[in-house]
PDB file of C-alpha atoms in Angstrom:
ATOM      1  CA  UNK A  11     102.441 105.520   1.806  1.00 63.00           C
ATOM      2  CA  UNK A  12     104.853 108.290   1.968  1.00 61.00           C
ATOM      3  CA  UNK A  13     104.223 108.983   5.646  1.00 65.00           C
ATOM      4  CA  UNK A  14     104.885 105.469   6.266  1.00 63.00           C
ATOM      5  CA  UNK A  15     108.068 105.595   4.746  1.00 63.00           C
ATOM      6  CA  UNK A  16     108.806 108.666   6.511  1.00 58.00           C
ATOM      7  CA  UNK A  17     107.813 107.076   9.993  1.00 59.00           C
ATOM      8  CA  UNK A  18     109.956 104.333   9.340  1.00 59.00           C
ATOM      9  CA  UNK A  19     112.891 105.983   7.972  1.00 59.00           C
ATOM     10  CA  UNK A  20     112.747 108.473  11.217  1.00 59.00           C
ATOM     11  CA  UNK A  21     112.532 105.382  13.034  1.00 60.00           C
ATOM     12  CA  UNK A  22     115.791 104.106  11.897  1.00 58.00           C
ATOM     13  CA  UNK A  23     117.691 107.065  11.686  1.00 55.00           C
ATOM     14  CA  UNK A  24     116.847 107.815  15.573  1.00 58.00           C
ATOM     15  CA  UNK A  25     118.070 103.760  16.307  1.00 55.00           C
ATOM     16  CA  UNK A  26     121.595 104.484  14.626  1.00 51.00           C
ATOM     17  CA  UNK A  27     122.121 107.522  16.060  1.00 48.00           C
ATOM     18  CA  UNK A  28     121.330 105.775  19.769  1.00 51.00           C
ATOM     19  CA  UNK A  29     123.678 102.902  18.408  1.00 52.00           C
ATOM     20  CA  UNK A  30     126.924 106.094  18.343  1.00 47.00           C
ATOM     21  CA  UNK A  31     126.560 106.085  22.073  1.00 48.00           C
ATOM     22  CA  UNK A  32     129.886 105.537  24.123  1.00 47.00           C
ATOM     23  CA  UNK A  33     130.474 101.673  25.117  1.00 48.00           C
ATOM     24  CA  UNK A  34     131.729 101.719  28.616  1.00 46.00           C
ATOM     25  CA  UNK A  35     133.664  98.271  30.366  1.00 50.00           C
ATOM     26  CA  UNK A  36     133.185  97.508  33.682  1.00 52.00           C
ATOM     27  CA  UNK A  37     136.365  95.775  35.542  1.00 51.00           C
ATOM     28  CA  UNK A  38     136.474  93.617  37.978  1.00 51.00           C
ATOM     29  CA  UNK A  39     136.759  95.953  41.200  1.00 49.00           C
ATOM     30  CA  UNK A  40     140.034  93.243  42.224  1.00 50.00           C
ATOM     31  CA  UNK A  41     141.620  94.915  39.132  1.00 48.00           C
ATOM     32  CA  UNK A  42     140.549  98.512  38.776  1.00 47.00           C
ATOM     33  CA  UNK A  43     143.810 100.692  38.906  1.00 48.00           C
ATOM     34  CA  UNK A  44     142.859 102.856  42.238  1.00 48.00           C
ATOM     35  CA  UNK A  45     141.061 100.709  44.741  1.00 45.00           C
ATOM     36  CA  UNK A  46     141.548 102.825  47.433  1.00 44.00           C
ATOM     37  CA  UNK A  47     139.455 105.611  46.336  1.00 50.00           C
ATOM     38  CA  UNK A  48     136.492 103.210  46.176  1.00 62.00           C
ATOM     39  CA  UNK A  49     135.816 102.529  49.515  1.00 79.00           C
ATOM     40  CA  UNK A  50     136.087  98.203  49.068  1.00 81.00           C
ATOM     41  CA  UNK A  51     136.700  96.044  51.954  1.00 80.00           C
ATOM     42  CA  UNK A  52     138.130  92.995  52.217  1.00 83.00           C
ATOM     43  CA  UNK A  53     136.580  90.114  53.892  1.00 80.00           C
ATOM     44  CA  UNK A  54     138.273  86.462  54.492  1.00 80.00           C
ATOM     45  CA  UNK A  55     136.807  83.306  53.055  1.00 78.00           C
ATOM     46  CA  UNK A  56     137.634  81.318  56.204  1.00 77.00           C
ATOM     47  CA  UNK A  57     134.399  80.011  56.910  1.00 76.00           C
ATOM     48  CA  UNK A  58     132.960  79.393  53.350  1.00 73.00           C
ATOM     49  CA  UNK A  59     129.652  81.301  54.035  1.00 76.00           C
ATOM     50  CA  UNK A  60     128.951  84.690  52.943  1.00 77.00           C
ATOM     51  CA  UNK A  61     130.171  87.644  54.947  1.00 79.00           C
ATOM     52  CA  UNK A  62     127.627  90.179  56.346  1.00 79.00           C
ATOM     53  CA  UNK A  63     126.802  93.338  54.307  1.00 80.00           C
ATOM     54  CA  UNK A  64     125.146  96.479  54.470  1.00 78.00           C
ATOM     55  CA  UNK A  65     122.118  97.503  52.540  1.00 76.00           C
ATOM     56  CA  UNK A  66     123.450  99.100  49.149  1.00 76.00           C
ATOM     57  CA  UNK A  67     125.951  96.607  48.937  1.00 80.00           C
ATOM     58  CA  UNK A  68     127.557  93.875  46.847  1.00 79.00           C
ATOM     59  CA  UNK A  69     130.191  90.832  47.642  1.00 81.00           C
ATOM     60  CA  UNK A  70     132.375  89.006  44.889  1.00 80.00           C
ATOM     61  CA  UNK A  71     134.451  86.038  45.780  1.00 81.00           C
ATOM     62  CA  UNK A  72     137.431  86.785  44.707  1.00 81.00           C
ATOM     63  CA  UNK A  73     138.822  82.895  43.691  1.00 79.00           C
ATOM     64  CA  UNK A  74     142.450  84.061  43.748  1.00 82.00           C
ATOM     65  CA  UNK A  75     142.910  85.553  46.878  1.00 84.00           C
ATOM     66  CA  UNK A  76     139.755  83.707  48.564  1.00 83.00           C
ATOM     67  CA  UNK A  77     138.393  86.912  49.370  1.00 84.00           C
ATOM     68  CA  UNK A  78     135.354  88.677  49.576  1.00 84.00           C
ATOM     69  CA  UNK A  79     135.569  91.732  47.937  1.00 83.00           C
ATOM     70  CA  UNK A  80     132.679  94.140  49.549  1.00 83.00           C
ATOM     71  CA  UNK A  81     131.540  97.379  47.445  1.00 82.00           C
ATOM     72  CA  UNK A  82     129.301  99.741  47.031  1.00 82.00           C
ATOM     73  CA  UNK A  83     126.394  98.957  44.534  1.00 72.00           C
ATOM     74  CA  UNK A  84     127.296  99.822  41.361  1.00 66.00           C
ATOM     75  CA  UNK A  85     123.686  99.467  40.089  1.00 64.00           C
ATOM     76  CA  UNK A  86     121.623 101.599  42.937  1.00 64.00           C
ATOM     77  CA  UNK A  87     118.341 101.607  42.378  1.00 64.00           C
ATOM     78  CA  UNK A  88     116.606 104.761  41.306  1.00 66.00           C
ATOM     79  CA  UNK A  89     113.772 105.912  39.754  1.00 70.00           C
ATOM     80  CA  UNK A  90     113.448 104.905  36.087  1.00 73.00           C
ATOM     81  CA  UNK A  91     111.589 106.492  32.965  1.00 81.00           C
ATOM     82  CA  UNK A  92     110.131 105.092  30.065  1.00 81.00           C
ATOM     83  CA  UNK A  93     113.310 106.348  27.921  1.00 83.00           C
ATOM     84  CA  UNK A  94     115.702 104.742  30.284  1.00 83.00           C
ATOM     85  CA  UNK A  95     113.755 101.130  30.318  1.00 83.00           C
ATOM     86  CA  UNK A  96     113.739 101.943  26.246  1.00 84.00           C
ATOM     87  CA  UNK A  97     117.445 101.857  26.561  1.00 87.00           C
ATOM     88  CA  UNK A  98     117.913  99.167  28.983  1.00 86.00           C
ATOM     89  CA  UNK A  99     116.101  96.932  27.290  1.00 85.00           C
ATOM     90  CA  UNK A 100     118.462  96.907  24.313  1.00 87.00           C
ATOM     91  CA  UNK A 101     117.646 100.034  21.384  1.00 88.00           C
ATOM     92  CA  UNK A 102     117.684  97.603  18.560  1.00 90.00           C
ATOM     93  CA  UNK A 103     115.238  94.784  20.066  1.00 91.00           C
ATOM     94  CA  UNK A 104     113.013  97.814  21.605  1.00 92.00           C
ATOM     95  CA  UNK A 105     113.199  99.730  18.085  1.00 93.00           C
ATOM     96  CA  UNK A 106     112.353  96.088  16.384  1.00 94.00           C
ATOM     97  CA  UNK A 107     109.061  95.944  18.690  1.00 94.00           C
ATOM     98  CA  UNK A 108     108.311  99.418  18.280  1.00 94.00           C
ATOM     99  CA  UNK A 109     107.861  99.447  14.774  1.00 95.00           C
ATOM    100  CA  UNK A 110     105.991  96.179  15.085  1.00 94.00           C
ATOM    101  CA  UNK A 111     103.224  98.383  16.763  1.00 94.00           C
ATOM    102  CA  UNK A 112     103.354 101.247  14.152  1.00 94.00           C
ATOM    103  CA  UNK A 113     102.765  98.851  11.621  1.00 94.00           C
ATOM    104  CA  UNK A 114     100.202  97.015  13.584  1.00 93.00           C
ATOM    105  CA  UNK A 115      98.164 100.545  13.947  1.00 92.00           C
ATOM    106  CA  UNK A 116      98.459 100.537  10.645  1.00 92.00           C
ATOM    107  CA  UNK A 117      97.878  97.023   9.573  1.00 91.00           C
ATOM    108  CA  UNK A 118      94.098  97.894  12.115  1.00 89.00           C
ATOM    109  CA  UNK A 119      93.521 100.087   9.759  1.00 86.00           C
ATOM    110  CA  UNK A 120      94.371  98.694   6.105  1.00 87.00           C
ATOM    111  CA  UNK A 121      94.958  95.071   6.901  1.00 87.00           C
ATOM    112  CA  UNK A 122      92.872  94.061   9.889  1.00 87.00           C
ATOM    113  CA  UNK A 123      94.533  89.923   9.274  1.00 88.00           C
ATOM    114  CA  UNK A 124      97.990  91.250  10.231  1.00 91.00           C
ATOM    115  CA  UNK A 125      97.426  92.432  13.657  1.00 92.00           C
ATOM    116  CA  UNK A 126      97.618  89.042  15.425  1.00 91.00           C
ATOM    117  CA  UNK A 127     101.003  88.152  13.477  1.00 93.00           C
ATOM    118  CA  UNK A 128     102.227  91.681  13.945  1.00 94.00           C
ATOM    119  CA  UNK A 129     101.874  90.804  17.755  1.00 94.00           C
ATOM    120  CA  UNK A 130     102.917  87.536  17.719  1.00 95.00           C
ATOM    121  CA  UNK A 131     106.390  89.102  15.816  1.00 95.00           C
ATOM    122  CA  UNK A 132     107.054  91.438  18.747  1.00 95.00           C
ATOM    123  CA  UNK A 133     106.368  88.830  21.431  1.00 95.00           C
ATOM    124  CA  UNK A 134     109.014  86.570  19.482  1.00 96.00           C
ATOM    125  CA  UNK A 135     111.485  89.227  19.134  1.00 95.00           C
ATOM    126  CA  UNK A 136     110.783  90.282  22.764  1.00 94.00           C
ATOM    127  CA  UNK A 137     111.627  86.708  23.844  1.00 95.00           C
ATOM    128  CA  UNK A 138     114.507  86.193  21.656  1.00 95.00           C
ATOM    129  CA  UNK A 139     116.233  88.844  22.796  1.00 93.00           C
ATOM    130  CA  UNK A 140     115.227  87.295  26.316  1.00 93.00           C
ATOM    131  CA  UNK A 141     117.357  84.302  25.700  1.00 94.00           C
ATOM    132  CA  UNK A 142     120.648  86.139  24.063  1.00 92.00           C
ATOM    133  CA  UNK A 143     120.341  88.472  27.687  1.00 89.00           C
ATOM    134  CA  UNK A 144     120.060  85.127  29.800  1.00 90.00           C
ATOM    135  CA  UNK A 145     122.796  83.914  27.333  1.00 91.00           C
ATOM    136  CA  UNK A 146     125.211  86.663  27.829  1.00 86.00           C
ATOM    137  CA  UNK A 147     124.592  86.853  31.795  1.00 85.00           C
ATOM    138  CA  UNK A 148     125.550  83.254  32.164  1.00 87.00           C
ATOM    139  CA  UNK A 149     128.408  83.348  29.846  1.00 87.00           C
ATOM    140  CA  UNK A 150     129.699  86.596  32.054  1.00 81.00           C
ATOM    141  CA  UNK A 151     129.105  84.177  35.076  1.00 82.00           C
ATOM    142  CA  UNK A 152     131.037  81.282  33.578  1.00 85.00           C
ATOM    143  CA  UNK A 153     133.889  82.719  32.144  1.00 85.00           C
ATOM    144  CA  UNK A 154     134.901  85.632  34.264  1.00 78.00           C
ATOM    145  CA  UNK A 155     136.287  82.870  37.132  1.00 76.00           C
ATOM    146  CA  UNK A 156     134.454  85.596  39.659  1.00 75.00           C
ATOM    147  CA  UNK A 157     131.409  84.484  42.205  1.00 78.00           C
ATOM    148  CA  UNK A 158     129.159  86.804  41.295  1.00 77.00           C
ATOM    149  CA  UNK A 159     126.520  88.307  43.972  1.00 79.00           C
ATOM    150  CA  UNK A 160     123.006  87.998  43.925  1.00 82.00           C
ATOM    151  CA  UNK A 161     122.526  91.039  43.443  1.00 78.00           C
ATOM    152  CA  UNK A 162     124.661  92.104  40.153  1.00 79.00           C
ATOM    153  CA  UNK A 163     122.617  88.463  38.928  1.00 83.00           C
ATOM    154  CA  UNK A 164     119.250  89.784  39.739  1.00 85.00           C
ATOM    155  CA  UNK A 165     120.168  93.344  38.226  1.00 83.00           C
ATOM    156  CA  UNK A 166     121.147  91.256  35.032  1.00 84.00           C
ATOM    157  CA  UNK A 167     117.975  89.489  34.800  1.00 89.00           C
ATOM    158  CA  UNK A 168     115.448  92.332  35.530  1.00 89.00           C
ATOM    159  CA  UNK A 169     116.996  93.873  32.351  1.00 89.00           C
ATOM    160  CA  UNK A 170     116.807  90.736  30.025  1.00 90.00           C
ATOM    161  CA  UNK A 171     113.284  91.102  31.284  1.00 92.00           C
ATOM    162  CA  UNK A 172     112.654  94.309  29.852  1.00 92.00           C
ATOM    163  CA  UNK A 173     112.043  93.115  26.312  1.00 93.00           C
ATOM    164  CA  UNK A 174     109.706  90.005  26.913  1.00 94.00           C
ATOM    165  CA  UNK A 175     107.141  92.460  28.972  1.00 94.00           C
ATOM    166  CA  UNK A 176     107.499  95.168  26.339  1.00 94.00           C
ATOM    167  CA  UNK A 177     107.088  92.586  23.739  1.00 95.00           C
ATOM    168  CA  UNK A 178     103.769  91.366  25.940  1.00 96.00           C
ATOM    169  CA  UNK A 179     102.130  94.925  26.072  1.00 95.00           C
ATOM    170  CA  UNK A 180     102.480  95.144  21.986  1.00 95.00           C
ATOM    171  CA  UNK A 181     101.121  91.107  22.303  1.00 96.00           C
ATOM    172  CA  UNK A 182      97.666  92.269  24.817  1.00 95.00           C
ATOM    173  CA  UNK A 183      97.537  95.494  22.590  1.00 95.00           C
ATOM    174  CA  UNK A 184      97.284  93.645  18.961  1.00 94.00           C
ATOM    175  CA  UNK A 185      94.269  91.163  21.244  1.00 93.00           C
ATOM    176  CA  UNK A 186      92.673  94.484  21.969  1.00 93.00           C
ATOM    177  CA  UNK A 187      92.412  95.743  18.088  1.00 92.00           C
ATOM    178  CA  UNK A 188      91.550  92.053  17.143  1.00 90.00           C
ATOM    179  CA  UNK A 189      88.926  92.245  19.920  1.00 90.00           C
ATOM    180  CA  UNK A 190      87.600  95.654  18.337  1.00 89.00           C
ATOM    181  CA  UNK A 191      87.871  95.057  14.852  1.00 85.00           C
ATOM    182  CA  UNK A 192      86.084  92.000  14.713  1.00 80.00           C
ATOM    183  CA  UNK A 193      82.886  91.858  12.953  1.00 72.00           C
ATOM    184  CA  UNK A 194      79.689  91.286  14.579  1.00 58.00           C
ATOM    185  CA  UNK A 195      77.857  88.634  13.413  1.00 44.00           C
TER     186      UNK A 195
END
C-alpha cells in the first residue's frame, strides 16, 4: 500500500513540476513588432481564391488589410518522441490516463472487476479532453477575426487527437487483462 502511495505521490509531484513550465503567446504575425526579420510576404486578396505557396508554408487572411499574409511554418514537422506527444497531448489529461493504467495493473492484480471501468475512465478522460481541444481551436478560429490556414487547423486537431488515441491504447490494454484474467470455465 505504501508503494502505491509512493507511485502516486511521484506521479503528482512530476505533473506540477511539468505544470512550472514557461507559457509562451503566439501573435498574430500582422502584429509581431519586427516583421521584417521574418521573411512574410504579402499577397493581395483581389481575386478571392487562395494565393500559391511553397511547401513549408502557411497563409492567413488578413481581414483588415485583405491580405494574405504568407510565412514560414511555424509548426514544421519533425520527428516526435513519446515525451514530446506526452506533452502535447496536455500533462494533466496524459498524467490523468496514466495513472488510470497504474491503477489498472494494479486493480489485474487485487481487483480483477476494476479493469474494464479503469479503461473505460481513461477513454472518457481521453475524449473529454478531446472536446475542450476542439473547443478551444474553434473558439481561437472564431474570435481572433483571422482566416486561419489549413494547415495551423490541421496542426490543432492532430494534437486534440493525442489524448483520445492515448486514452484508446489504455482502453485495448484493460480488454487485454480482462481477456487474460478471465476464468476458464
Amino acid at each position: 500500500m505504501k508503494r502505491i502511495i509512493l507511485c502516486l505521490l511521484a506521479a503528482l509531484l512530476t505533473g506540477t513540476a511539468l505544470a512550472a513550465q514557461e507559457i509562451v503567446e503566439i501573435t498574430p504575425p500582422h502584429r509581431a513588432a519586427d516583421t521584417a526579420t521574418q521573411n512574410i510576404r504579402r499577397v493581395s486578396n483581389d481575386t478571392g481564391e487562395s494565393p500559391e505557396i511553397a511547401a513549408g508554408e502557411t497563409a492567413i487572411l488578413d481581414r483588415e488589410t485583405n491580405e494574405w499574409i504568407i510565412q514560414p511554418d511555424p509548426f514544421p514537422p519533425m520527428n516526435r518522441s513519446w515525451a514530446d506527444l506526452y506533452m502535447e497531448g496536455g500533462w494533466e489529461c496524459m498524467t490523468l490516463m496514466t495513472l488510470c493504467l497504474v491503477a489498472m495493473l494494479f486493480a489485474a492484480w487485487k481487483a480483477p472487476r476494476w479493469v474494464a471501468e479503469l479503461g473505460k475512465l481513461a477513454l472518457l478522460i481521453g475524449t473529454f479532453y478531446l472536446m475542450t481541444g476542439m473547443y478551444g481551436i474553434f473558439d481561437l478560429a472564431g474570435s481572433s477575426g483571422i482566416d486561419l490556414s489549413f494547415s495551423i487547423l490541421s496542426s490543432g486537431y492532430r494534437v486534440a487527437l493525442i489524448a483520445p488515441m492515448y486514452g484508446m491504447i489504455i482502453y485495448g490494454i484493460s480488454l487485454i487483462l480482462r481477456i487474460a484474467l478471465k476464468p476458464r470455465i
